[in-house]
mmCIF file of C-alpha atoms and ligand atoms in Angstrom:
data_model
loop_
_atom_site.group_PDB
_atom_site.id
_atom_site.type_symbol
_atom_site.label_atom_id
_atom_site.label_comp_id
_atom_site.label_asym_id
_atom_site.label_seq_id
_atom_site.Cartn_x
_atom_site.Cartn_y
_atom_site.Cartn_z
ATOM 1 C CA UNK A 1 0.000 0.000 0.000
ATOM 2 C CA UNK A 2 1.195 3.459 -0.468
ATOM 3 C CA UNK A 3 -0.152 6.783 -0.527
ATOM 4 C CA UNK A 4 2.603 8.046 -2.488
ATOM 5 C CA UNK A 5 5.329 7.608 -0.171
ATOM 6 C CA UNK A 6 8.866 7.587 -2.031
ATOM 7 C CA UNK A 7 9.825 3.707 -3.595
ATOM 8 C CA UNK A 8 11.894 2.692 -0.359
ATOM 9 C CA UNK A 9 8.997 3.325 2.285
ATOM 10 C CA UNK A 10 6.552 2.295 -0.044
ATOM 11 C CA UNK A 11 8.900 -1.076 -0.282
ATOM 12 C CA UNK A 12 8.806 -0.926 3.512
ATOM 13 C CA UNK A 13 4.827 -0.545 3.383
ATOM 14 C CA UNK A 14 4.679 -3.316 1.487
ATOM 15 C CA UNK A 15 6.836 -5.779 3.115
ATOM 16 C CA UNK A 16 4.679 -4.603 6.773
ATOM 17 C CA UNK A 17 1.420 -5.509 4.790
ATOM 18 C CA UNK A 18 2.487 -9.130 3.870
ATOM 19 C CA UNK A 19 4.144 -9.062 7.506
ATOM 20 C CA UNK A 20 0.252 -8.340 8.368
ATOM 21 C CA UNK A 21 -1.189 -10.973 5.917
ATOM 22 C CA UNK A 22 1.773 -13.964 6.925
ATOM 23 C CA UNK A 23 0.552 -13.072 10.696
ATOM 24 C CA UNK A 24 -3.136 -14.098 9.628
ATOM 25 C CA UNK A 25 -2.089 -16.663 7.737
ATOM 26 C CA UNK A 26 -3.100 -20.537 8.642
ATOM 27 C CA UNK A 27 -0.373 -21.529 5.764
ATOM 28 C CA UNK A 28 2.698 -19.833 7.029
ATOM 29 C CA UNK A 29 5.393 -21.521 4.018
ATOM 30 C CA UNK A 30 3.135 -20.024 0.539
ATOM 31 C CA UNK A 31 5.447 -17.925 -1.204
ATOM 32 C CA UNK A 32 5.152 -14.104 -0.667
ATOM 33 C CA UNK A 33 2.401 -13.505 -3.782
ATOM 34 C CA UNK A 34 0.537 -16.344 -3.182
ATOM 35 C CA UNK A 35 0.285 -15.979 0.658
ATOM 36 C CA UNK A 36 -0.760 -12.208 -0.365
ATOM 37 C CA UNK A 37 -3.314 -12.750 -2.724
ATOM 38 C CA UNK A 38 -4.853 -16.224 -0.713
ATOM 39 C CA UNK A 39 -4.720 -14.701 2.779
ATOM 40 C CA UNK A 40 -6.082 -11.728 2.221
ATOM 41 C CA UNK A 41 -9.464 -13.654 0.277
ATOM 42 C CA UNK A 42 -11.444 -12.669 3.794
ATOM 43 C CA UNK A 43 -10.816 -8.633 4.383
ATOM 44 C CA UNK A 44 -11.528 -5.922 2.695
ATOM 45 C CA UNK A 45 -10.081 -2.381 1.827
ATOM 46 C CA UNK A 46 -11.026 0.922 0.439
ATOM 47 C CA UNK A 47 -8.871 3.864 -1.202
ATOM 48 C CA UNK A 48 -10.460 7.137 -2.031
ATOM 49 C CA UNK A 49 -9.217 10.375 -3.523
ATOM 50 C CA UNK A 50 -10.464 14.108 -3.441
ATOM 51 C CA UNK A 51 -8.314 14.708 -6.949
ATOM 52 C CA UNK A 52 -5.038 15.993 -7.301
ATOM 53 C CA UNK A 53 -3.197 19.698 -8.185
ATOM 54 C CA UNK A 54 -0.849 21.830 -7.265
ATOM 55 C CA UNK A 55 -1.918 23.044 -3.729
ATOM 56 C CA UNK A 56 0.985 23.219 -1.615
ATOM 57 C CA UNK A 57 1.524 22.644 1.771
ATOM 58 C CA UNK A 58 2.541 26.193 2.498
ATOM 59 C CA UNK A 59 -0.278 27.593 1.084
ATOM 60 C CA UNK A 60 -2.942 25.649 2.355
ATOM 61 C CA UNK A 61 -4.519 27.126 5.435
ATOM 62 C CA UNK A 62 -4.671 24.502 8.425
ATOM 63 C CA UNK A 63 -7.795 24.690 8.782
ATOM 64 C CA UNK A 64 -8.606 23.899 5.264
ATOM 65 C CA UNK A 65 -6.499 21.157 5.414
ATOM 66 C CA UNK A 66 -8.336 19.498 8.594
ATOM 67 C CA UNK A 67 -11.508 20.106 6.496
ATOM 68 C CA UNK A 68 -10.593 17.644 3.975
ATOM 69 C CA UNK A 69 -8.505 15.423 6.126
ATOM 70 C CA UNK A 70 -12.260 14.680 8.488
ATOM 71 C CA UNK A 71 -14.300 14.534 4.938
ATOM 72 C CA UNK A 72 -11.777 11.992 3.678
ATOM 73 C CA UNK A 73 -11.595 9.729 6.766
ATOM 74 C CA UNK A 74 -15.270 10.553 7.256
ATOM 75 C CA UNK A 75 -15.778 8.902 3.474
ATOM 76 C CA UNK A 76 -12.993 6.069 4.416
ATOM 77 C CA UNK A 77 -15.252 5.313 7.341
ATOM 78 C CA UNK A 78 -18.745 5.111 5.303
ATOM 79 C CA UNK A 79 -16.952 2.538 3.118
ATOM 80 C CA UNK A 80 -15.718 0.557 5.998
ATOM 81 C CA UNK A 81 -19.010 0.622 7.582
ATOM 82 C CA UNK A 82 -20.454 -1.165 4.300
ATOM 83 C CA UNK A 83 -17.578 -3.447 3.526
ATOM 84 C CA UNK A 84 -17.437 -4.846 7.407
ATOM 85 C CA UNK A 85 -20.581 -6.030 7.262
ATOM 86 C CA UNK A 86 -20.241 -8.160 4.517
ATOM 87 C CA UNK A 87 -21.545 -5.205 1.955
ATOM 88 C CA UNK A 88 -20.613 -5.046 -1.878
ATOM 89 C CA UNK A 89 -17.390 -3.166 -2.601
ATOM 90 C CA UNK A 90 -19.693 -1.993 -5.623
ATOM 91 C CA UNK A 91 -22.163 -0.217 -2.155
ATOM 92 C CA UNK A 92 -18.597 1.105 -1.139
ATOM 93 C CA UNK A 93 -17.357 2.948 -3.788
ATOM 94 C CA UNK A 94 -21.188 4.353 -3.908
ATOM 95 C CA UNK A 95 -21.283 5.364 -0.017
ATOM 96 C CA UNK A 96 -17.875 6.665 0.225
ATOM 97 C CA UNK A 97 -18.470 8.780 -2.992
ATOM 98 C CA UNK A 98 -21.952 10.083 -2.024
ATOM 99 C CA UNK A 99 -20.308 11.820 0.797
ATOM 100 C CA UNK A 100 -17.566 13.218 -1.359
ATOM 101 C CA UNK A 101 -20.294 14.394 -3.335
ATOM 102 C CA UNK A 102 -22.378 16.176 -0.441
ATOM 103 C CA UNK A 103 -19.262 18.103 0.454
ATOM 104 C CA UNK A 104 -18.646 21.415 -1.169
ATOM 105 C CA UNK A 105 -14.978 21.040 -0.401
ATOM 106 C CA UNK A 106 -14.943 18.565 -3.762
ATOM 107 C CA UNK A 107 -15.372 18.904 -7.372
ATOM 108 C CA UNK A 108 -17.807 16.682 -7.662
ATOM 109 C CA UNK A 109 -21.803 16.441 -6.619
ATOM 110 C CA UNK A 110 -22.389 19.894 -4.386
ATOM 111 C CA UNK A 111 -19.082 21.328 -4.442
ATOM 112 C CA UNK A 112 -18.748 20.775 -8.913
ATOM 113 C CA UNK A 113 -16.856 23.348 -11.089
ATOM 114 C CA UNK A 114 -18.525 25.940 -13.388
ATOM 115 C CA UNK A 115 -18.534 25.805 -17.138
ATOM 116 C CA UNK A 116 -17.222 28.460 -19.725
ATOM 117 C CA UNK A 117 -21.376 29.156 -19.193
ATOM 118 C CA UNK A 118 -21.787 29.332 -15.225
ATOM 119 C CA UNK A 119 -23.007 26.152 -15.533
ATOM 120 C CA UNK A 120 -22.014 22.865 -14.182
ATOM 121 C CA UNK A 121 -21.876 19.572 -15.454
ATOM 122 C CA UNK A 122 -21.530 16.850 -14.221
ATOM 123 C CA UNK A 123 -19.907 13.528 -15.253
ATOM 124 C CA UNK A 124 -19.710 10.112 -13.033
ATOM 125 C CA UNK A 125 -19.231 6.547 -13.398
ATOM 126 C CA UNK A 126 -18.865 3.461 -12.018
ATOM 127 C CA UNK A 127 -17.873 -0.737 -12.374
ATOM 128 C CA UNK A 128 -18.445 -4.241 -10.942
ATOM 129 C CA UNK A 129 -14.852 -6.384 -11.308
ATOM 130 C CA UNK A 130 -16.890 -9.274 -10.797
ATOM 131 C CA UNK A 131 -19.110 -8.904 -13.570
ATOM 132 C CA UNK A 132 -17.324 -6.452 -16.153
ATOM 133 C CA UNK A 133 -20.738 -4.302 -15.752
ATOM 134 C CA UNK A 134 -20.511 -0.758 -15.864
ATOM 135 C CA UNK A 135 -22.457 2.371 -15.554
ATOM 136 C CA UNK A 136 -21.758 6.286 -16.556
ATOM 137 C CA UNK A 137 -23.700 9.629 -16.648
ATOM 138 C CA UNK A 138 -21.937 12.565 -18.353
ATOM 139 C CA UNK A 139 -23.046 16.500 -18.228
ATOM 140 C CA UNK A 140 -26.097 16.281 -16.009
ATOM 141 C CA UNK A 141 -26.896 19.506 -14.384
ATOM 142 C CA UNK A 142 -29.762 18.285 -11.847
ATOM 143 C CA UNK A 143 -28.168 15.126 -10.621
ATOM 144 C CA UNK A 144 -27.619 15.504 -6.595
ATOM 145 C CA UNK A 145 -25.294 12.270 -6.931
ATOM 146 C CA UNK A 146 -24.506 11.053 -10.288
ATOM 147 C CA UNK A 147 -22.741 8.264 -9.213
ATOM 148 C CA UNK A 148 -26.151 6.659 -7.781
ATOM 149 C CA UNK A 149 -27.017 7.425 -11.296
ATOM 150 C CA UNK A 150 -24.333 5.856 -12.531
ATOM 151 C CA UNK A 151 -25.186 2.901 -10.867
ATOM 152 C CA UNK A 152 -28.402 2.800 -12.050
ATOM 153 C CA UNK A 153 -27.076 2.699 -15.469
ATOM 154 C CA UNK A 154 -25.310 0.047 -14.800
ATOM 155 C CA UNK A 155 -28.161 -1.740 -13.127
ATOM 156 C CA UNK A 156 -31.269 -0.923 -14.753
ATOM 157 C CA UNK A 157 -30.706 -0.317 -18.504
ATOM 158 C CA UNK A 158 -28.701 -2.722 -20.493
ATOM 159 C CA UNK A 159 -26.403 0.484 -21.709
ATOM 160 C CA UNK A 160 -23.297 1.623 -20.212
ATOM 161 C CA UNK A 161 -22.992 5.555 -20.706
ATOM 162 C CA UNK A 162 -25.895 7.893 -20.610
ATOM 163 C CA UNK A 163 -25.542 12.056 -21.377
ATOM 164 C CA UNK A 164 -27.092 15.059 -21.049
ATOM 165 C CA UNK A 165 -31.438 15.558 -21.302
ATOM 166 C CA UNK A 166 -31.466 11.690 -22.007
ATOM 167 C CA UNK A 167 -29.248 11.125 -18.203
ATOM 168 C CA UNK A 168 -31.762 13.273 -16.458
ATOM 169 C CA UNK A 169 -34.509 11.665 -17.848
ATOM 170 C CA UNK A 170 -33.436 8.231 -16.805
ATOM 171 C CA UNK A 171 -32.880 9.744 -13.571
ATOM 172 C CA UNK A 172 -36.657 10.910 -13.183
ATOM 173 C CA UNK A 173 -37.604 7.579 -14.330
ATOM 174 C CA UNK A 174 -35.388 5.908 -11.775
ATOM 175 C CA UNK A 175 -36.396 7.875 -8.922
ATOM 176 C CA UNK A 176 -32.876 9.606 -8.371
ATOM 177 C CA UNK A 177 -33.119 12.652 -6.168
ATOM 178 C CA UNK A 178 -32.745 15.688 -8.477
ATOM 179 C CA UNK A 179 -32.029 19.520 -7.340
ATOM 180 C CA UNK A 180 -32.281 22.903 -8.751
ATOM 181 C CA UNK A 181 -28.896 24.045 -10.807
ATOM 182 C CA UNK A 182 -28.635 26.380 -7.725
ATOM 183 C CA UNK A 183 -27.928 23.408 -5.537
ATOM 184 C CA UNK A 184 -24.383 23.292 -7.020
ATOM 185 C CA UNK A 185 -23.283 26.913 -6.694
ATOM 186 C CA UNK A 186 -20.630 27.867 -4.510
ATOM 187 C CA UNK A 187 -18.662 30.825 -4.277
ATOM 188 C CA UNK A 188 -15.375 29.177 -4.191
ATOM 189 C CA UNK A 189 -16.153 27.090 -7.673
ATOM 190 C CA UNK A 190 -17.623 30.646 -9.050
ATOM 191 C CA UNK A 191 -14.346 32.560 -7.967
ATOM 192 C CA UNK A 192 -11.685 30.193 -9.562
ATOM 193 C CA UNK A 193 -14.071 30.632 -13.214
ATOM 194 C CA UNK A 194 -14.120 34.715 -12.848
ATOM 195 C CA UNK A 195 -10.722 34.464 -12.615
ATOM 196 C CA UNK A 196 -10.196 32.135 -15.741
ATOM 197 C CA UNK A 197 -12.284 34.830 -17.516
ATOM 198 C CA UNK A 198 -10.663 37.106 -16.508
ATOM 199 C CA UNK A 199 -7.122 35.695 -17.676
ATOM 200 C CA UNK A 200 -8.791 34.697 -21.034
ATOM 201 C CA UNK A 201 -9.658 38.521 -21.167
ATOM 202 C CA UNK A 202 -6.776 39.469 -20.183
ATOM 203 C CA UNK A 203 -4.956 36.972 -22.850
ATOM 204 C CA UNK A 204 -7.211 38.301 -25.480
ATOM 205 C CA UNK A 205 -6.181 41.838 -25.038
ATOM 206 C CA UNK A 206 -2.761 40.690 -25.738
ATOM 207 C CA UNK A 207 -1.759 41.527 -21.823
ATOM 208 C CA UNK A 208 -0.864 38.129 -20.976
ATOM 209 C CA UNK A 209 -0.896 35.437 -23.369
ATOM 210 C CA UNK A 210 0.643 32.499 -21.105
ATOM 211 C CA UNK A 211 -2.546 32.929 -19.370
ATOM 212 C CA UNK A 212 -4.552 31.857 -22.926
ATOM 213 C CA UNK A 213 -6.692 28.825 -21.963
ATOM 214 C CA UNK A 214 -8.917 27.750 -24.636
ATOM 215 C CA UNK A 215 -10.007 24.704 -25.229
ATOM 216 C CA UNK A 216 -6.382 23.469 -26.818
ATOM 217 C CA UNK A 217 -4.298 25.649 -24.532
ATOM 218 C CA UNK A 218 -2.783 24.324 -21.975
ATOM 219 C CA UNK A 219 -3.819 24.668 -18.529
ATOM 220 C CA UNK A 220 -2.624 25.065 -15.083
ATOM 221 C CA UNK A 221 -3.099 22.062 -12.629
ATOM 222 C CA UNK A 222 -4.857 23.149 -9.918
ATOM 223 C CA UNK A 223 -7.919 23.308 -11.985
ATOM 224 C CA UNK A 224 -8.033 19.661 -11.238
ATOM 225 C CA UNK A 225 -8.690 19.268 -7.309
ATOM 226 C CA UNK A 226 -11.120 18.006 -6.412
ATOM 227 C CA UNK A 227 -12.612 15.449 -8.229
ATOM 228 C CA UNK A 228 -13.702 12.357 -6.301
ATOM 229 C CA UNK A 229 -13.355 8.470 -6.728
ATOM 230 C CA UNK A 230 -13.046 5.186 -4.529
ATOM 231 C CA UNK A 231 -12.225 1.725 -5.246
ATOM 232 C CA UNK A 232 -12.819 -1.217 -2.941
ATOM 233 C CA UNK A 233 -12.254 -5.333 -2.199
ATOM 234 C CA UNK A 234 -15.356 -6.487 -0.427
ATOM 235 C CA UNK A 235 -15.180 -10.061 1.745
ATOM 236 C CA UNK A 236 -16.391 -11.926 -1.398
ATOM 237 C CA UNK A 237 -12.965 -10.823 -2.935
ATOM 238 C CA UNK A 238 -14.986 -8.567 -5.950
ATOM 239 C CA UNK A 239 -12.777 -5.698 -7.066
ATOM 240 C CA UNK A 240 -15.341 -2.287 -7.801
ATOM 241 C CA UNK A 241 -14.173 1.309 -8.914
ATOM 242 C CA UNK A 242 -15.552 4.805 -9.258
ATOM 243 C CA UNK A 243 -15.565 8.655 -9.795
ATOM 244 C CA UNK A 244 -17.283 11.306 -10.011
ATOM 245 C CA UNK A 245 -16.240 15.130 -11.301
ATOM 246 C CA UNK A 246 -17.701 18.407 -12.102
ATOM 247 C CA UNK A 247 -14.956 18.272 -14.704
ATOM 248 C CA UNK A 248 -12.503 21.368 -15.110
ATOM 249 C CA UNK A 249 -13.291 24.796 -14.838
ATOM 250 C CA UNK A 250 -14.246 26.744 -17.816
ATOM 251 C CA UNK A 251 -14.671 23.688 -20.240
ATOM 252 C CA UNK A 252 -16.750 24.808 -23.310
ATOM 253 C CA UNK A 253 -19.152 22.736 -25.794
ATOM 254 C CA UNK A 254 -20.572 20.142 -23.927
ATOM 255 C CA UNK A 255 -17.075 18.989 -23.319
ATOM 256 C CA UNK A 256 -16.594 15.715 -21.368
ATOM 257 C CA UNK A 257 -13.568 14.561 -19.597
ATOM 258 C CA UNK A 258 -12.312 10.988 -18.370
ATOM 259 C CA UNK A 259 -14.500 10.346 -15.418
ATOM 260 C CA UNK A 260 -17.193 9.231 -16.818
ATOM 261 C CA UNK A 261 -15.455 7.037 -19.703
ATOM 262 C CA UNK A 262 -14.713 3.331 -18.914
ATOM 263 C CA UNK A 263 -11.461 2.317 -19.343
ATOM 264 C CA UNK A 264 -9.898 5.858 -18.881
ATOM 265 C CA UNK A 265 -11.030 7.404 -15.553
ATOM 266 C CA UNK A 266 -12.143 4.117 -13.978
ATOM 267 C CA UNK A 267 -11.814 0.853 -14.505
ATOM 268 C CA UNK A 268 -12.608 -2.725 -12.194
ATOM 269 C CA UNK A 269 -11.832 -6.092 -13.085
ATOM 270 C CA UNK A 270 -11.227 -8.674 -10.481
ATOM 271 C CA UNK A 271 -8.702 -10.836 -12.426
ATOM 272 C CA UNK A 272 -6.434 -7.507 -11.943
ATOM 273 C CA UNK A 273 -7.200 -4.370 -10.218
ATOM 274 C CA UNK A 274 -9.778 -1.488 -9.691
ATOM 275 C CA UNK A 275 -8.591 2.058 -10.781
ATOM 276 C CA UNK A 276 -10.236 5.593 -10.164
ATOM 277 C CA UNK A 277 -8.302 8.861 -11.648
ATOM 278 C CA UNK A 278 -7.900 12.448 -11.735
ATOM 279 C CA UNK A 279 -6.289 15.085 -13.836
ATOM 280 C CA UNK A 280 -6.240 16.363 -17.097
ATOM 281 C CA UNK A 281 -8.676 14.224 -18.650
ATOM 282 C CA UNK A 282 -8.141 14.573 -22.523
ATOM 283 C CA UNK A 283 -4.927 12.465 -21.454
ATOM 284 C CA UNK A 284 -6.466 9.840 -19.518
ATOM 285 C CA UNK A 285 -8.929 9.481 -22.571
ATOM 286 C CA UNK A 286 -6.016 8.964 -24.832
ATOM 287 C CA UNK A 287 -4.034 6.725 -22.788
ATOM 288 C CA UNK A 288 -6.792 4.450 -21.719
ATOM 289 C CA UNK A 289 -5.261 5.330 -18.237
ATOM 290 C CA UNK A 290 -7.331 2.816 -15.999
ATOM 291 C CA UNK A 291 -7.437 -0.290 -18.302
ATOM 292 C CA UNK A 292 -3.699 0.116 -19.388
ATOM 293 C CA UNK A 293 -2.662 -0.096 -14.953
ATOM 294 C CA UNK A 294 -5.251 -3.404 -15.443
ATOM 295 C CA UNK A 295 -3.851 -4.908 -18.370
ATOM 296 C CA UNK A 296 -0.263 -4.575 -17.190
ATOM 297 C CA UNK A 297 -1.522 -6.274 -13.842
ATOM 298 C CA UNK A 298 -3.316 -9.037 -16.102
ATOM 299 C CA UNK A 299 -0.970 -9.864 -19.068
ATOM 300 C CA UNK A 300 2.350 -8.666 -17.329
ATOM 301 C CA UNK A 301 2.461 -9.640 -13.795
ATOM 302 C CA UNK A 302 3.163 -6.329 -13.133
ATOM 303 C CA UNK A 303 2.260 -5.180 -9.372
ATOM 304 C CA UNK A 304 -0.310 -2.752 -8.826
ATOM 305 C CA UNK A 305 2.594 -0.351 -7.675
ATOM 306 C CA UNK A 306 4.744 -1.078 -10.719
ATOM 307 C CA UNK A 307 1.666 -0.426 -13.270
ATOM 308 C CA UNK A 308 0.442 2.360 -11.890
ATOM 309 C CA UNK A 309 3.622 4.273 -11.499
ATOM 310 C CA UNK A 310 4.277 3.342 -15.475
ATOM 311 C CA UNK A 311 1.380 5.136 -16.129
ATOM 312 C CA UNK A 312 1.182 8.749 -13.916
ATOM 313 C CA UNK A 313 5.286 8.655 -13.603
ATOM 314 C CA UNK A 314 6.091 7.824 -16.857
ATOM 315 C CA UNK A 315 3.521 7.476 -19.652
ATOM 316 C CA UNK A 316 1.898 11.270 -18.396
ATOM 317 C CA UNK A 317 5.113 13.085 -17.034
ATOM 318 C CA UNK A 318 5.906 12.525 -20.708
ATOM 319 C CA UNK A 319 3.252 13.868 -22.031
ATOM 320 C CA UNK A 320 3.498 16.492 -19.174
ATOM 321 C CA UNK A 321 -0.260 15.493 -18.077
ATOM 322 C CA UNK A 322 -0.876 16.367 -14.403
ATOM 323 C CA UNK A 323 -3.261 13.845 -12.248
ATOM 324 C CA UNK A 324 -2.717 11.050 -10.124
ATOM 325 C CA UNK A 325 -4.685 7.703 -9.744
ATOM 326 C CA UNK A 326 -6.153 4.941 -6.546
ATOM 327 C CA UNK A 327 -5.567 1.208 -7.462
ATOM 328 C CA UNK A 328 -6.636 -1.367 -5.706
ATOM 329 C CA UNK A 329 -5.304 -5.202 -6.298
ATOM 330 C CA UNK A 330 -7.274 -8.489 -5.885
ATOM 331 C CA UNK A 331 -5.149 -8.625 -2.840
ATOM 332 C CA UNK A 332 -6.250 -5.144 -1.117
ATOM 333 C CA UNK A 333 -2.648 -3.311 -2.221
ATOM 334 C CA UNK A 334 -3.261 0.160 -3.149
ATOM 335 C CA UNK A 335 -1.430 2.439 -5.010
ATOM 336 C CA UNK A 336 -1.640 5.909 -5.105
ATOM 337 C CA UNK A 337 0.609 7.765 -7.434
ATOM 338 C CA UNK A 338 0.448 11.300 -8.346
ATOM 339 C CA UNK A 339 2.694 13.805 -10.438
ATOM 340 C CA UNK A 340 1.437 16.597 -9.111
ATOM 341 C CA UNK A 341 2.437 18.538 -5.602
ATOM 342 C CA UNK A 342 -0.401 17.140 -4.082
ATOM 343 C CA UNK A 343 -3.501 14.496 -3.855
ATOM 344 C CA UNK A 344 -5.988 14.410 -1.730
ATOM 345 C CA UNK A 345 -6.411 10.630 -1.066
ATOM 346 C CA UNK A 346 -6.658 7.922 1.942
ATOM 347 C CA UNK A 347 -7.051 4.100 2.695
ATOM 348 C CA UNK A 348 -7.986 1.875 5.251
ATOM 349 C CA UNK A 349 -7.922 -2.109 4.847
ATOM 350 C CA UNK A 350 -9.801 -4.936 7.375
ATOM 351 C CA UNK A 351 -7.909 -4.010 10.898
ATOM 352 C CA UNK A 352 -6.384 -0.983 10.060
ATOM 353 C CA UNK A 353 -7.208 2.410 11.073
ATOM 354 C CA UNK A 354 -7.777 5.330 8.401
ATOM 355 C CA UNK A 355 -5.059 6.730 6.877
ATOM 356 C CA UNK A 356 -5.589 9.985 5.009
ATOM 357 C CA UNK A 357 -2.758 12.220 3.155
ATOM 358 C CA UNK A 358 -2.769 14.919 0.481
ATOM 359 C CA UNK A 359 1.196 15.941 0.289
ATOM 360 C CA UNK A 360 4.156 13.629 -0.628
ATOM 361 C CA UNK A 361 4.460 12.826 2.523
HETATM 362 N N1 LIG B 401 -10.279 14.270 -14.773
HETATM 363 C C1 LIG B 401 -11.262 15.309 -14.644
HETATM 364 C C2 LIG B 401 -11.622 15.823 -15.997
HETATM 365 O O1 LIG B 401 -10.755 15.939 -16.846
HETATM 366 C C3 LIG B 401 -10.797 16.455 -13.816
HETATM 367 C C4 LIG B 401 -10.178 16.079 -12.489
HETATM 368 O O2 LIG B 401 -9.761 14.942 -12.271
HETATM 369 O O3 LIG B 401 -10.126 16.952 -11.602
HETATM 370 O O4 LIG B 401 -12.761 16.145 -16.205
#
């Protein structure tokens, strides 16, 4: 497990983990892996993240930072609550995300980013590793949690991504609880997009053109805190993922990011891993971020810590893509790498207490 400590402690994570599992273990001479992946067939774990950008430490006011610190343990603690009692991992990722989404602190549900418009739009989805089912909602603007509507994609209609007028009418078919657009303004989310107008204005004028951020221009990271995802291991050893965004501030024309696409902001498959991810989107679309960590955990061998790190430390620092993402192995091994200055993010496993971080720490 690591929650982006530096290679050596997360090493020394590790080898305390399968210290943990070897201690439970009945069958004390299986080799490392197998004793890992056998042992662990009867717990459960949860990772969660509250997106990642360039906050840093200095900046952040404490009290901001115990804000998120309680709504991320609060969130590790809903999902721990479900998964201890024998619940789905698929309930999990739903419960822990719900109250991500109720909190204005997050870009998602409540606390969701305006448009280019002074709108927002929401994307979400979500995905069973037991079944390969999956569910998505993209730019709904009435949805009080669109990953509950995401699930009832997955659940109730035999389709997989639903957007726009078509999402919310599922939703009033479905019985999902909707809100006036109202519901998701806050002054914080309608601060940071004055002052992206404001730069684009100021760009236009000719007065600053590094601060040009149109729809191909490249923007700063911090627009992407705050989106919100979970993956969990229930006791029945089923892997599920999910996340849920108000996207990035000032996006134009109906565009849609990563979150709610399968495969690229979250992906579940029990035979390897469960991934949720944030950043800049358009990259994680391109790089099929989530299945590619899966695949090199299903046809390499590769480690959840190994893949994952290919990925944000590698595959996007190349492309100089900012984001991070949670994986989860069949195992309960998280990894949580990030290549930005921070990521909100925190896990907690069967016997364990919460542990919640949002620095390299
Ligand atoms: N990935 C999201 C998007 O591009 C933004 C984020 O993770 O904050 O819409």
């Amino acid at each position: 497990m690591s929650l982006g400590l530096g290679h050596g402690a997360r090493r020394a994570s590790r080898i305390l983990l399968l210290l943990f599992v070897a201690g439970l273990s009945s069958v004390g001479a299986a080799g490392a892996q197998e004793s890992d992946a056998q042992e662990t067939g009867a717990a459960w774990a949860i990772a969660i993240h509250g997106g990642a950008g360039t906050a840093r430490r200095e900046t952040m006011d404490a009290e901001r930072e115990r804000a998120y610190r309680d709504k991320l343990t609060e969130a590790l603690l809903a999902g721990k609550k479900v998964l201890e009692s024998g619940g789905s991992s698929v309930d999990a990722v739903e419960a822990a995300i719900r109250l991500l989404e109720d909190s204005p602190l997050f870009n998602a549900g409540k606390g969701a980013v305006f448009t280019h418009d002074g709108k927002n739009e929401l994307d979400s989805s979500i995905m069973d590793g037991a079944t390969l089912e999956a569910g998505a909602v993209a730019g709904v603007h009435h949805v009080k949690n669109p990953i509950s509507l995401a699930r009832r994609v997955m659940e109730d209609s035999p389709h997989v991504l639903f957007a726009g007028q078509g999402a919310e009418e599922f939703a009033l078919e479905q019985g999902i609880e909707l809100v006036p657009e109202s519901y998701f303004w806050t002054e914080r989310a309608w601060r940071s997009l004055q002052s992206r107008l404001e730069a684009e204005q100021r760009a236009d004028a000719g007065a600053d053109g590094a601060e040009a951020n149109g729809a191909n221009a490249d923007v700063p990271s911090s627009r992407y805190f705050g989106t919100v995802g979970a993956v969990a291991l229930d006791t029945q050893g089923n892997l599920a993922a999910g996340t849920s965004t108000g996207g990035m501030t000032n996006k134009q024309f109906g565009r849609i990011g990563d979150s709610p696409i399968i495969g690229a902001g979250t992906y579940a498959d029990n035979r390897a891993c469960a991934v949720s991810a944030t950043g800049h989107g358009e990259f994680f679309i391109r790089n099929a971020v989530a299945y590619d960590i899966c695949a090199r955990v299903r046809y390499l061998g590769s480690s959840i810590d190994e893949a994952a790190d290919v990925l944000v430390m590698e595959v996007l620092v190349e492309l100089e893509a900012g984001g991070g993402v949670i994986a989860l192995d069949p195992a309960g091994n998280a990894a949580m790498p990030f290549n930005t200055s921070a990521m909100l993010r925190g896990y907690l496993r069967a016997g364990g207490e919460p542990e919640v971080a949002i620095f390299k720490d």
